[in-house]
Coordinates of C-alpha atoms in Angstrom, one line a residue:
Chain L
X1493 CA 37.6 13.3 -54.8
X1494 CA 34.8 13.8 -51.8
X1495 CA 32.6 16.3 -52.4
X1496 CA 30.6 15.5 -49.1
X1497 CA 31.9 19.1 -47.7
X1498 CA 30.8 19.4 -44.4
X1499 CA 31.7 23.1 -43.3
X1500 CA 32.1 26.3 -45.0
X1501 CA 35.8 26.3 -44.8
X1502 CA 35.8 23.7 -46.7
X1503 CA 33.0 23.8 -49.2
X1504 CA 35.4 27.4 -49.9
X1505 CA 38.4 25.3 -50.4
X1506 CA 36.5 22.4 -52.9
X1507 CA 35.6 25.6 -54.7
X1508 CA 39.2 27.4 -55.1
X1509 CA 40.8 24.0 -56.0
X1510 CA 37.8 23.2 -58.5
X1511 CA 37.8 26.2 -59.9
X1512 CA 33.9 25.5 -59.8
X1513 CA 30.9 27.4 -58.1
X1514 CA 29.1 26.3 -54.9
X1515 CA 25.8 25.2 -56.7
X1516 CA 28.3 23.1 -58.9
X1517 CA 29.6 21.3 -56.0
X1518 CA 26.4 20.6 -54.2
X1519 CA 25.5 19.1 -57.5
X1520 CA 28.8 17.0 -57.9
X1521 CA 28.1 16.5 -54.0
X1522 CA 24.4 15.2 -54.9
X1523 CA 25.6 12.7 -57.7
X1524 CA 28.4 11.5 -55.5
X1525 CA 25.9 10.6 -52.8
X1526 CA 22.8 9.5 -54.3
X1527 CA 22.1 7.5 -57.3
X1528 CA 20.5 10.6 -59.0
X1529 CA 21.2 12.2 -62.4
X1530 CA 22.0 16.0 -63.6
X1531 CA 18.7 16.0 -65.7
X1532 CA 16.7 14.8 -62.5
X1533 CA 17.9 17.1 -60.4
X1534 CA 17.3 20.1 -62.9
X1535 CA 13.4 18.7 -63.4
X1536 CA 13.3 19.1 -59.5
X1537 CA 14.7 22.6 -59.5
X1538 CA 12.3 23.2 -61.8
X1539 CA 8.8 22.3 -60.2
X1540 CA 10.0 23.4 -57.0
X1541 CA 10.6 26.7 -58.3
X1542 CA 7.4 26.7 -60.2
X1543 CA 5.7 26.1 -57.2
X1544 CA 7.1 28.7 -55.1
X1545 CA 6.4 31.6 -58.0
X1546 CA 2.7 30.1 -58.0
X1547 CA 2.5 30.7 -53.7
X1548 CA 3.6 34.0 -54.7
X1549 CA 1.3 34.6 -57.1
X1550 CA -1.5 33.1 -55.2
X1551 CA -0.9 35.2 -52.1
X1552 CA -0.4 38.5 -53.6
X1553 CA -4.3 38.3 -54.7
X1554 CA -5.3 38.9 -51.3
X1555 CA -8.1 36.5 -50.7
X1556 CA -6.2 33.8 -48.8
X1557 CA -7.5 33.5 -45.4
X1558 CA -5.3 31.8 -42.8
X1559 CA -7.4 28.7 -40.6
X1560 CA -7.6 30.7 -37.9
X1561 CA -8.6 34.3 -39.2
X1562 CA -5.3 36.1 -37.6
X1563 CA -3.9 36.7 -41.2
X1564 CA -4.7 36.7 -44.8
X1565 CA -4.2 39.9 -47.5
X1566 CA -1.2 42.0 -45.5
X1567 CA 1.2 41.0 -48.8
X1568 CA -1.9 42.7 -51.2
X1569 CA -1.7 45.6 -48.9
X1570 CA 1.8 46.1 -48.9
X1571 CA 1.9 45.8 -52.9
X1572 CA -0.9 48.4 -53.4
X1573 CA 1.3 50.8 -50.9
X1574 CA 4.2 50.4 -52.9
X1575 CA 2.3 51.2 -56.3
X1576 CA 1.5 54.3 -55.1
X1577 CA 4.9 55.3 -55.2
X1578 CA 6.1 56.8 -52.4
X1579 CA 7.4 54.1 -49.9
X1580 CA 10.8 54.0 -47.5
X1581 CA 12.6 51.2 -48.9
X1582 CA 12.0 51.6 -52.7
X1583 CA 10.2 49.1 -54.9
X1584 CA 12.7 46.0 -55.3
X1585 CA 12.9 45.7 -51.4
X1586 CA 9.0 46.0 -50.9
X1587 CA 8.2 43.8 -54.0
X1588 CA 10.2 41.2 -52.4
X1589 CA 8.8 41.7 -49.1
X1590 CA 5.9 41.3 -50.1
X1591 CA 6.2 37.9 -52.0
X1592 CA 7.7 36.6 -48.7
X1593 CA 4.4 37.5 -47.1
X1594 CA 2.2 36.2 -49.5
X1595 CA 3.8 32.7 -50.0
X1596 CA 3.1 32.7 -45.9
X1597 CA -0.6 33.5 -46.3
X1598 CA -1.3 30.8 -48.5
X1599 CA 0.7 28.1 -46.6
X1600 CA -1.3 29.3 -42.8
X1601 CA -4.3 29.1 -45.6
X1602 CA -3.5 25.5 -46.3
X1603 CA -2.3 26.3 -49.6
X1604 CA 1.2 24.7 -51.4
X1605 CA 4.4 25.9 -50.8
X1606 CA 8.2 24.4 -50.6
X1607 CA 9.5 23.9 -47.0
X1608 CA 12.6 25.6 -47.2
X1609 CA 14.1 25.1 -45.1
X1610 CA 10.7 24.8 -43.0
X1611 CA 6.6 25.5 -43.8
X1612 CA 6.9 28.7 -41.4
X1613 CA 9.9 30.1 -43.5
X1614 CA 9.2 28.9 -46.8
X1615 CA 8.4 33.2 -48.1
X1616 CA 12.1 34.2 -47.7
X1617 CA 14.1 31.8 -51.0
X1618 CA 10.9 32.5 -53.1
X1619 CA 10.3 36.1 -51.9
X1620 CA 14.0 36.9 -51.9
X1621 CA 15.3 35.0 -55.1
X1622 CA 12.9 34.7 -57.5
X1623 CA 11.4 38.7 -57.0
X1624 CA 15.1 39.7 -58.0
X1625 CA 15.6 37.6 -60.6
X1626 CA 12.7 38.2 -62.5
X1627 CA 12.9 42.1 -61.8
X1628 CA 16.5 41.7 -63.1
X1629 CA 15.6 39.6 -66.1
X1630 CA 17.7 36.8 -64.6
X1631 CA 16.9 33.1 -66.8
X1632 CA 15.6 30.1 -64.9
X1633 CA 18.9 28.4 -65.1
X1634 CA 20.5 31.1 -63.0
X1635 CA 17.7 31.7 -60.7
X1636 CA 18.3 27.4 -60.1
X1637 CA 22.0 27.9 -59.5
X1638 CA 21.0 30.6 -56.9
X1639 CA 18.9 28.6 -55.5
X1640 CA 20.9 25.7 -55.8
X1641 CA 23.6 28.1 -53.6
X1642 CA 21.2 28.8 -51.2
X1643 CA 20.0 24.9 -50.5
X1644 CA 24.1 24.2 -49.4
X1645 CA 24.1 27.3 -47.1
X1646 CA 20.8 25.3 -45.5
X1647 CA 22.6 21.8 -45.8
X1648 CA 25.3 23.2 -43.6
X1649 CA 23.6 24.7 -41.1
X1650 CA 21.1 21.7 -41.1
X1651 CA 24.7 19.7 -40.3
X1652 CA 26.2 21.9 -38.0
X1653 CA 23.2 23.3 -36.3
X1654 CA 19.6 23.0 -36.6
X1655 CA 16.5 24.1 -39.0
X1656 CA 13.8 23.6 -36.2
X1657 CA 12.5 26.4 -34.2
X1658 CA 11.4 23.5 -31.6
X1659 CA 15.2 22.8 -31.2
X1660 CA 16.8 26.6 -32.0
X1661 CA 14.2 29.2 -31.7
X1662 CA 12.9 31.3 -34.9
X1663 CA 16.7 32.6 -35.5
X1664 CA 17.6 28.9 -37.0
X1665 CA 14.1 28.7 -39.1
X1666 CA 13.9 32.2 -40.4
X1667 CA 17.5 33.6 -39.6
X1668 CA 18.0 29.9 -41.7
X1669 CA 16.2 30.7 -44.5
X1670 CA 17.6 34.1 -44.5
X1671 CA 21.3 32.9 -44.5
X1672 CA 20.1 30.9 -47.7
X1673 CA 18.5 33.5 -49.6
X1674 CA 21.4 35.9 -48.7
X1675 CA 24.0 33.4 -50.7
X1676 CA 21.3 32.9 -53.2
X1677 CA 21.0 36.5 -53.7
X1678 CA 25.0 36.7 -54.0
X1679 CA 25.0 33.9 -56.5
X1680 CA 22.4 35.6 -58.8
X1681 CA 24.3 39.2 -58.6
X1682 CA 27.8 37.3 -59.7
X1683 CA 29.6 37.2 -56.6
X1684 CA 32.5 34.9 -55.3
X1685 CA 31.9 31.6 -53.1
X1686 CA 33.6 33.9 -50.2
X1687 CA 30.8 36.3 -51.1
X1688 CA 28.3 34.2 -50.4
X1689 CA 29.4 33.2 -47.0
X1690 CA 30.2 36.0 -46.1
X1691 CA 26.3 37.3 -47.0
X1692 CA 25.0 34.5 -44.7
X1693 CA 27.4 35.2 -42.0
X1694 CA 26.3 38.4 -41.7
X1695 CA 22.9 37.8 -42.0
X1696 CA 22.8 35.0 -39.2
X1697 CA 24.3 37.3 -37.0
X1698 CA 22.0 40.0 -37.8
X1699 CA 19.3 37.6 -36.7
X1700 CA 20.8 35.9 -34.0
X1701 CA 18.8 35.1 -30.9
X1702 CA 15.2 35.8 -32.2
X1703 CA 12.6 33.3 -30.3
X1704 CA 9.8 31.0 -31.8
X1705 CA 6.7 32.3 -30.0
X1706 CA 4.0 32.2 -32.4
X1707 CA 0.4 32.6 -30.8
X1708 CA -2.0 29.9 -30.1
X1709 CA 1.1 28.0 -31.8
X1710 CA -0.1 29.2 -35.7
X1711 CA 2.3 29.7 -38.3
X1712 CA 1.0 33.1 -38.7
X1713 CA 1.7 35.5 -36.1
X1714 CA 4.2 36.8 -35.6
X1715 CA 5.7 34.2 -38.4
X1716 CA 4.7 35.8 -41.6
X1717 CA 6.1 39.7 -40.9
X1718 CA 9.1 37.4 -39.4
X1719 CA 9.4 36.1 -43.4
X1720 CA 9.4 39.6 -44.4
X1721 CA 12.0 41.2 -42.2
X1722 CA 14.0 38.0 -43.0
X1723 CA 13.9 38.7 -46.7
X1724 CA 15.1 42.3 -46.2
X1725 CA 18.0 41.2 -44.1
X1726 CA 19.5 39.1 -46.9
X1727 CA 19.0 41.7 -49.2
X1728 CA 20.8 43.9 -47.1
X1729 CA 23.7 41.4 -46.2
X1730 CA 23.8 40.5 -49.5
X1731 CA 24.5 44.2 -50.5
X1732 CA 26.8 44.1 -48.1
X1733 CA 28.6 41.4 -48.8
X1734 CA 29.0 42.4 -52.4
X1735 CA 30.2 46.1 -51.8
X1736 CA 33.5 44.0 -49.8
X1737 CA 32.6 44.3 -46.7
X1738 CA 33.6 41.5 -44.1
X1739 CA 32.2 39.4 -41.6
X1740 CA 34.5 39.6 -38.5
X1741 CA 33.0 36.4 -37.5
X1742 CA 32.9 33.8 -40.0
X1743 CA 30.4 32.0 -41.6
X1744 CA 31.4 28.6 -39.4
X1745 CA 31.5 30.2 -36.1
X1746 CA 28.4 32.1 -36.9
X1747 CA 26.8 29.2 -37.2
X1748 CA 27.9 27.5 -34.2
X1749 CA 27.0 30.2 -32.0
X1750 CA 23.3 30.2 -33.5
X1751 CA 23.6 27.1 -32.5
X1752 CA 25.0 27.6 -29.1
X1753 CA 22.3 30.4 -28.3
X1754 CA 19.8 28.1 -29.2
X1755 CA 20.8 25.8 -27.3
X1756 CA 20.1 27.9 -24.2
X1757 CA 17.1 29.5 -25.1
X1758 CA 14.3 28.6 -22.8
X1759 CA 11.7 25.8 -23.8
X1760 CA 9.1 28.6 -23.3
X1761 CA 10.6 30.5 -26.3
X1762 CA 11.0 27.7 -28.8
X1763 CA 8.0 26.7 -30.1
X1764 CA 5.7 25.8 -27.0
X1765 CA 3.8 28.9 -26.9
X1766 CA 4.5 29.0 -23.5
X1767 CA 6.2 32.5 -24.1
X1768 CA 7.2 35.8 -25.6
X1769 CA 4.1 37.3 -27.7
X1770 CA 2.0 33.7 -27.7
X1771 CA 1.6 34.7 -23.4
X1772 CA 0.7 38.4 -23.8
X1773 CA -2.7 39.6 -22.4
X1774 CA -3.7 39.9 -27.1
X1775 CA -1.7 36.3 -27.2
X1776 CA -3.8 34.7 -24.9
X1777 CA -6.9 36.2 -25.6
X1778 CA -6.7 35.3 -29.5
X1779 CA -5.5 31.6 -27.6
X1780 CA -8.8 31.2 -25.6
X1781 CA -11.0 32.6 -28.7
X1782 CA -9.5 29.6 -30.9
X1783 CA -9.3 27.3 -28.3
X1784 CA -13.6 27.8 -28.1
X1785 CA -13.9 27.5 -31.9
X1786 CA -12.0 24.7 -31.8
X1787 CA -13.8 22.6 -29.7
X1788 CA -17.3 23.7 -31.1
X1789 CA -15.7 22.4 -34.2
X1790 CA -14.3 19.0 -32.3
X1791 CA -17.8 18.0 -30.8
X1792 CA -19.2 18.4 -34.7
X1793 CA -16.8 15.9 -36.0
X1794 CA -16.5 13.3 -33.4
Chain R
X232 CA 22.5 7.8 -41.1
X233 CA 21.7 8.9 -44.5
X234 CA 23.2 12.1 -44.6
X235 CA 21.0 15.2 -46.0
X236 CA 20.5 15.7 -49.8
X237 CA 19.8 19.2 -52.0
X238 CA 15.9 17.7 -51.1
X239 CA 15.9 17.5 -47.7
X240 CA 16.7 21.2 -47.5
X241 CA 14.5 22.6 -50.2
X242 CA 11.1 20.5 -49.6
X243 CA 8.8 19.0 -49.4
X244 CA 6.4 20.5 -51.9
X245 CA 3.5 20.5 -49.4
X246 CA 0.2 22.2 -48.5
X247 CA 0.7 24.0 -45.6
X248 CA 0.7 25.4 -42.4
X249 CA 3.1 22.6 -40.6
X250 CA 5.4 20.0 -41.9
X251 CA 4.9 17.8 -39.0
X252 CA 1.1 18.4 -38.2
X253 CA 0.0 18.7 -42.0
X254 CA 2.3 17.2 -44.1
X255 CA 4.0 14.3 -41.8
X256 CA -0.3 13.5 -40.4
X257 CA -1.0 13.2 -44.4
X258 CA 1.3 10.3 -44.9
X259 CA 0.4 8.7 -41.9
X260 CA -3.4 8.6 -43.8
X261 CA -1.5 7.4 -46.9
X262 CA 0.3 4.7 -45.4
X263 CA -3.0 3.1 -44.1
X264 CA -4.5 3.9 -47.7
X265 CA -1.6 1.8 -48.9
X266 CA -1.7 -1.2 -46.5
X267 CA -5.7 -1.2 -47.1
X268 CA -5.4 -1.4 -50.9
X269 CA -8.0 1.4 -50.9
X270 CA -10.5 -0.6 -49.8
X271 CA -11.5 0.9 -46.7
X272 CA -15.4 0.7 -45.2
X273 CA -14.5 2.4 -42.4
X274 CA -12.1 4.6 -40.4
X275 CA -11.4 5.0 -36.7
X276 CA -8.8 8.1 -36.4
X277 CA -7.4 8.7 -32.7
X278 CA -5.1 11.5 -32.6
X279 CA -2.6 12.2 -29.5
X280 CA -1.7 14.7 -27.5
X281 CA 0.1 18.0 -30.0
X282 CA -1.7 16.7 -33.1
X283 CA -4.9 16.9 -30.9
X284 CA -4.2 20.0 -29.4
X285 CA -3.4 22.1 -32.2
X286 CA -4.1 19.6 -34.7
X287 CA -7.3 21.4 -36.1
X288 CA -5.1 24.8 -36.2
X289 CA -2.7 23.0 -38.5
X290 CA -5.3 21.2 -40.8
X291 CA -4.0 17.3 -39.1
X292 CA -7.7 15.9 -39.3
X293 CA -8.1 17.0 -43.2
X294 CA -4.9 15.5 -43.9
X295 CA -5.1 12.4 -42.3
X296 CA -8.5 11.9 -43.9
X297 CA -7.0 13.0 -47.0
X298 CA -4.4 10.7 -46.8
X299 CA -6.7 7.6 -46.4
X300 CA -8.5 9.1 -49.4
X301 CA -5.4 8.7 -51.7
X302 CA -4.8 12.4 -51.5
X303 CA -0.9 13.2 -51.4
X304 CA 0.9 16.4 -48.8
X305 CA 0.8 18.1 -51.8
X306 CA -3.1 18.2 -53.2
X307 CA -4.3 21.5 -52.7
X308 CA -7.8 19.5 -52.4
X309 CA -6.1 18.5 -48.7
X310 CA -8.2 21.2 -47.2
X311 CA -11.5 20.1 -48.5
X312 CA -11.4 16.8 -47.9
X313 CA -13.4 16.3 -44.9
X314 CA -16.0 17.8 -47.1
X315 CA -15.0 15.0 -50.1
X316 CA -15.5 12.3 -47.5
X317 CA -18.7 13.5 -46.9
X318 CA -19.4 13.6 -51.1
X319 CA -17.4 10.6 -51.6
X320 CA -19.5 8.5 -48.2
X321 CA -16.2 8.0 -47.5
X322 CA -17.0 6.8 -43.2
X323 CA -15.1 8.3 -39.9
X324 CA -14.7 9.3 -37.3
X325 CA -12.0 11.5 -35.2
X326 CA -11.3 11.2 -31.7
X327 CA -8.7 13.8 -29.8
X328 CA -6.7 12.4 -27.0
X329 CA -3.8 12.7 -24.3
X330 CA -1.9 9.5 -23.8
X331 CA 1.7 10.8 -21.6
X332 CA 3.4 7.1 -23.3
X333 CA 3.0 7.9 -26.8
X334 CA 4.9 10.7 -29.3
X335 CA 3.9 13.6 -29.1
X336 CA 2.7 13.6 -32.7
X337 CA 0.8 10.5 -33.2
X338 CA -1.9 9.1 -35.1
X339 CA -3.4 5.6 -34.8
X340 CA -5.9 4.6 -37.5
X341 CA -8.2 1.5 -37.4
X342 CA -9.7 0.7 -40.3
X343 CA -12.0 -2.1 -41.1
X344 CA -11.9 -2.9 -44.9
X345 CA -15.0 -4.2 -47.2
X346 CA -14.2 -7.4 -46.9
X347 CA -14.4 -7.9 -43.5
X348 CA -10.6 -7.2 -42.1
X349 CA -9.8 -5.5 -39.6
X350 CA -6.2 -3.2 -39.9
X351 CA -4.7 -1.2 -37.4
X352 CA -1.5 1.2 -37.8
X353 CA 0.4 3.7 -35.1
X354 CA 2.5 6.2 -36.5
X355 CA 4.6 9.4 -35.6
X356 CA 5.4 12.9 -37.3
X357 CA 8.8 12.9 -36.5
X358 CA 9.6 16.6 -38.4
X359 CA 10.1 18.2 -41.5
X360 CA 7.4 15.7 -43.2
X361 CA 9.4 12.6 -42.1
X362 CA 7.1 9.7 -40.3
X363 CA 7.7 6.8 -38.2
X364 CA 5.3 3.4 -38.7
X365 CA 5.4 1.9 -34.9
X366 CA 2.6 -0.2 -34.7
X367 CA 0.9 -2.3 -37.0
X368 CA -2.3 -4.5 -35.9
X369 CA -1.2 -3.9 -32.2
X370 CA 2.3 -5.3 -33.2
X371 CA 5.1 -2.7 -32.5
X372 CA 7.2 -2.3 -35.7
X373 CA 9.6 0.8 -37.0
X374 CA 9.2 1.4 -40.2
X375 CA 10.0 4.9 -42.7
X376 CA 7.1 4.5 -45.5
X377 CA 10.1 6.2 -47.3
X378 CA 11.8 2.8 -48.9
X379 CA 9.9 0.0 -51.1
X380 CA 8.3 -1.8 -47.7
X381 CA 7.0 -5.5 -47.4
X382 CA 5.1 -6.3 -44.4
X383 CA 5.0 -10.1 -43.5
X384 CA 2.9 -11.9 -40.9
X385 CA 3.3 -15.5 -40.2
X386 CA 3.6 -17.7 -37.6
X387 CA 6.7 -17.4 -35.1
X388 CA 8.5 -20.5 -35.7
X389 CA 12.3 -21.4 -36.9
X390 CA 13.9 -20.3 -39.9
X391 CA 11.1 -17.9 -40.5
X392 CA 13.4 -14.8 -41.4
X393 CA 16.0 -17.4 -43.2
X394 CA 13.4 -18.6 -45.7
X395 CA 11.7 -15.2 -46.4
X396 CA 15.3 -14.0 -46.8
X397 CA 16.7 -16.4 -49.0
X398 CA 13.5 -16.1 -51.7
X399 CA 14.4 -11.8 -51.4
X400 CA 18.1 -12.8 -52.2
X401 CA 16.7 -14.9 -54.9
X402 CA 15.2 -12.4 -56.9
X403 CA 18.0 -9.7 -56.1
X404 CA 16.5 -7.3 -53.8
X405 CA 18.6 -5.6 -51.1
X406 CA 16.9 -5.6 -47.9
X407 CA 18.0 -1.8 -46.3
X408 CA 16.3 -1.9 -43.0
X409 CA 14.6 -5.4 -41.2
X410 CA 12.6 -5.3 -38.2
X411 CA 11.3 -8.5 -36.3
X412 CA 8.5 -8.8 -33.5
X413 CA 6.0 -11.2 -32.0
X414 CA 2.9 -11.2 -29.8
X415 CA 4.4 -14.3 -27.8
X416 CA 6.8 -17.0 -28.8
X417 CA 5.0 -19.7 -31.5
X418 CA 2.3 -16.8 -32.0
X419 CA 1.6 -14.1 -34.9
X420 CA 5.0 -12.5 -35.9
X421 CA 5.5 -9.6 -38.2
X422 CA 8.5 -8.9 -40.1
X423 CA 8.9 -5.7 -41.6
X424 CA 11.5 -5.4 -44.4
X425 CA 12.1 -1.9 -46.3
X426 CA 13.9 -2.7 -49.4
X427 CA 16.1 -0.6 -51.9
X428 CA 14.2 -1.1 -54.9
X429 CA 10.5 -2.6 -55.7
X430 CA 9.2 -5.9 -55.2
X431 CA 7.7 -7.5 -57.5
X432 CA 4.4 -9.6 -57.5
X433 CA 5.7 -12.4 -58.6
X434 CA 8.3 -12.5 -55.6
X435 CA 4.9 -12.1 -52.7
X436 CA 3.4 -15.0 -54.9
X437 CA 6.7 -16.8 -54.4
X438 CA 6.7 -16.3 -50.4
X439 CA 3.4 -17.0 -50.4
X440 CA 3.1 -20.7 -52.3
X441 CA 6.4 -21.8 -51.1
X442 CA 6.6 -20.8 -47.4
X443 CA 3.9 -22.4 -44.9
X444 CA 2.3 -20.4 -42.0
X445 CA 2.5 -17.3 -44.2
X446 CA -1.0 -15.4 -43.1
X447 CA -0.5 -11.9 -45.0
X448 CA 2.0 -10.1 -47.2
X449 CA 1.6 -6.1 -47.6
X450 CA 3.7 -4.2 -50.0
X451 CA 4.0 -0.4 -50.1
X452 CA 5.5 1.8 -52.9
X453 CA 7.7 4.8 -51.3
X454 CA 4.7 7.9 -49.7
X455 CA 8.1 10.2 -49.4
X456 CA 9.2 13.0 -52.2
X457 CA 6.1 14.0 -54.6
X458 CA 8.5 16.2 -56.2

């Protein structure tokens, strides 16, 4: 038996004739592959989850200051908001917003994070995942297997697309990490495989198209508020996906036409700076300002 | 290809802002830590084109010192350690240049060690924390620092690779990757050999006594997956 799946077709078909979950097969997948072990696998879950609830943590104090300035203490804002009561979207959506924000402050403030799938969308597993589970009283081994769910959604659209907003734009880095945390989310709340893709489907769609432009090329802005809306979209397609609700287009095809569209994005919108908000009159003025602390900062070292 | 594990999606565990620029510049540093057994008097660190563009935005010259300091991508001291080289009189210096020829992420660190030697490595950040050795004391080589590495240099001259080989064979290690270059035919060659499990001491000894024309042996442990 080959557990290597290598769509979502068939990952769904390994999980109908198993009778097993998708974090199950990614772990039968893993042993099959590797010369790793169950237990080593579960001690990895485990720090990397520990680290991700400390990058919350960390952020959501509100003195992390990004290299350059632009950002730092916008998650400890949004959390103080929500206390008070009386927000729009209620406090699990916020809460979990906010996380996503504050694991981005501290990784633009050289702090630790996990890449997941990359640095400049590592707020949206932690801030989507872990806020839920711990506001829903979920264990550590199911917030693992949710996480575990997520990491395959990644795996296939590493395969079958790309994770790099050099090669696909922001839409396959955070529309990436959202797909992930949408399954993950799915997983956690108890629903099906077809669930799950179904949840990223939707939520790759949702994102579809959205450019890598970050200014003076930081992973800060627009990057962090990026984390955040990408954290609410899997929440919502999650939501969605649980209350039955289809994707017209499925998870496979989804995929390839992220793919496709970033494929034909210009090189001035993935990435280069050269584009988008990184070229507008704010964008290039914050540029030149850096650019002149910079080099103050080169002639002291060299 | 290898193809992609539950840890190339979900990792590394890394200080941030940039995989490539922080994490992938950090083992670069490490690498040259490794090959310099730690003993390093002094550093030269030239950094190319992206890394020295937007290098300092993305924390590259604290992890590349940090790296050479022993620090790991995922030491939340990685941000101070310019000021740790300064406590520690740890010596460097940074230099930021364009070169058209060369990766756009690349680092090349010279290093001259206490006793006298003189090392030089060339590597790129190829993405998502994953490096690329490609030169090594002005010798192109290709090389992951993700396996167990040895590093030979000897003198260019038949059944070189057969002998080195045959003593690997001899004490059971698999040899995953091998790479073979020379300055000039019956000059300084380097062999490069990245291996599936550790090498032992006693097999570098081995090479060593046994072989002639053997000038250096360098052996690296795995920099990839703290974790």
């Amino acid at each position: 038996m080959s557990y290597n799946f290598i769509n979502g077709k068939q990952l769904l078909e390994i999980c109908r004739k198993e009778e097993k979950k998708i974090w199950e097969i990614l772990i039968l997948r893993e042993l099959e592959e590797t010369d790793t072990t169950y237990e080593a696998i579960m001690e990895r879950m485990d720090k990397t989850i520990s680290v991700m609830d400390r990058s919350i943590e960390k952020g959501l104090q509100g003195d992390q200051r990004s290299l350059s300035g632009l950002i730092g203490g916008e998650s400890h804002l949004l959390e103080e908001y929500r206390k008070k009561g009386d927000t729009l979207l209620g406090d699990g959506v916020l809460k979990a917003a906010a996380a996503s924000m504050a694991v981005l402050e501290v990784n633009a403030s050289m702090g630790k994070i996990v890449a997941a799938p990359t640095a400049g969308s590592s707020g949206i597993i932690p801030g989507g995942i872990l806020t839920l589970g711990k506001e829903r009283g979920k264990t550590k081994e199911e917030i693992i297997r949710s996480v575990l769910t997520a990491t395959a959604i990644g795996l296939l659209i590493a395969r079958n697309a790309t994770v790099s907003g050099a090669e696909g734009g922001c839409q396959a880095e955070v529309g990436t990490a959202s797909a992930m945390a949408a399954g993950g989310i799915v997983e956690l709340m108890g629903g099906s495989p077809e669930q799950v893709l179904t949840a990223a489907a939707l939520t790759i769609k949702n994102l579809e198209g959205l450019v890598c432009d970050p200014i003076a090329g930081r992973v800060e802005c627009p990057c962090m508020k990026r984390n955040a809306i990408g954290t609410v979209n899997a929440m919502l397609c999650a939501d969605m996906a649980l209350a039955g609700i289809q994707s017209i287009v499925p998870f496979d095809d989804a995929v390839d036409a992220m793919y496709r569209v970033g494929r034909s994005l210009p090189y001035t919108l993935k990435e280069t700076s050269l584009g988008g908000l990184a070229v507008t009159k704010t964008g290039l003025a914050i540029t030149m300002e850096l650019k002149e602390k910079n080099e103050k900062k080169k002639k002291r070292n060299s | 290809m290898k193809s992609l594990g539950i840890f190339d999606i979900l990792g590394p565990i890394m200080i941030g802002p940039s995989s490539s620029h922080t994490a992938g510049a950090n083992r670069i540093g490490q690498v040259a830590r490794q090959m310099a057994y730690g003993d390093i008097l002094f550093a030269e660190v030239n950094l190319f084109n992206s890394f020295a563009k937007t290098g300092q935005g993305h924390g590259t010259d604290c992890a590349i010192i940090g790296g050479l300091l022993g620090m790991k991508e995922d030491d939340e001291d990685l941000k101070n350690a310019l000021q740790i080289a300064k406590k520690e009189n740890f010596s460097y210096q940074i230099h930021f240049l364009d070169a058209e020829e060369e990766h756009p992420n690349t680092a090349e660190i010279k290093m001259t060690l206490k006793n006298g030697e003189q090392l030089q490595i060339k590597g790129n950040s190829t993405g998502g924390g994953a490096i690329q050795i490609v030169e090594f004391n002005n010798m192109k080589v290709s090389f992951s620092g993700s396996y167990f590495t040895v590093i030979v240099r000897y003198l260019d001259s038949p059944g070189m690779i057969y002998q080195i080989a045959k003593v690997m064979a001899e004490h059971n290690v698999n040899i995953g990757f091998m790479d073979v270059n020379r300055e000039s035919k019956g000059q300084e060659a380097v062999m490069v050999m990245e291996c599936d499990k550790a090498v032992e001491e006693s097999v570098i000894k081995r090479i060593k006594r046994d072989i002639e024309d053997i000038y250096d042996i360098y052996i690296f442990n795995p920099i990839k997956d703290v974790g």
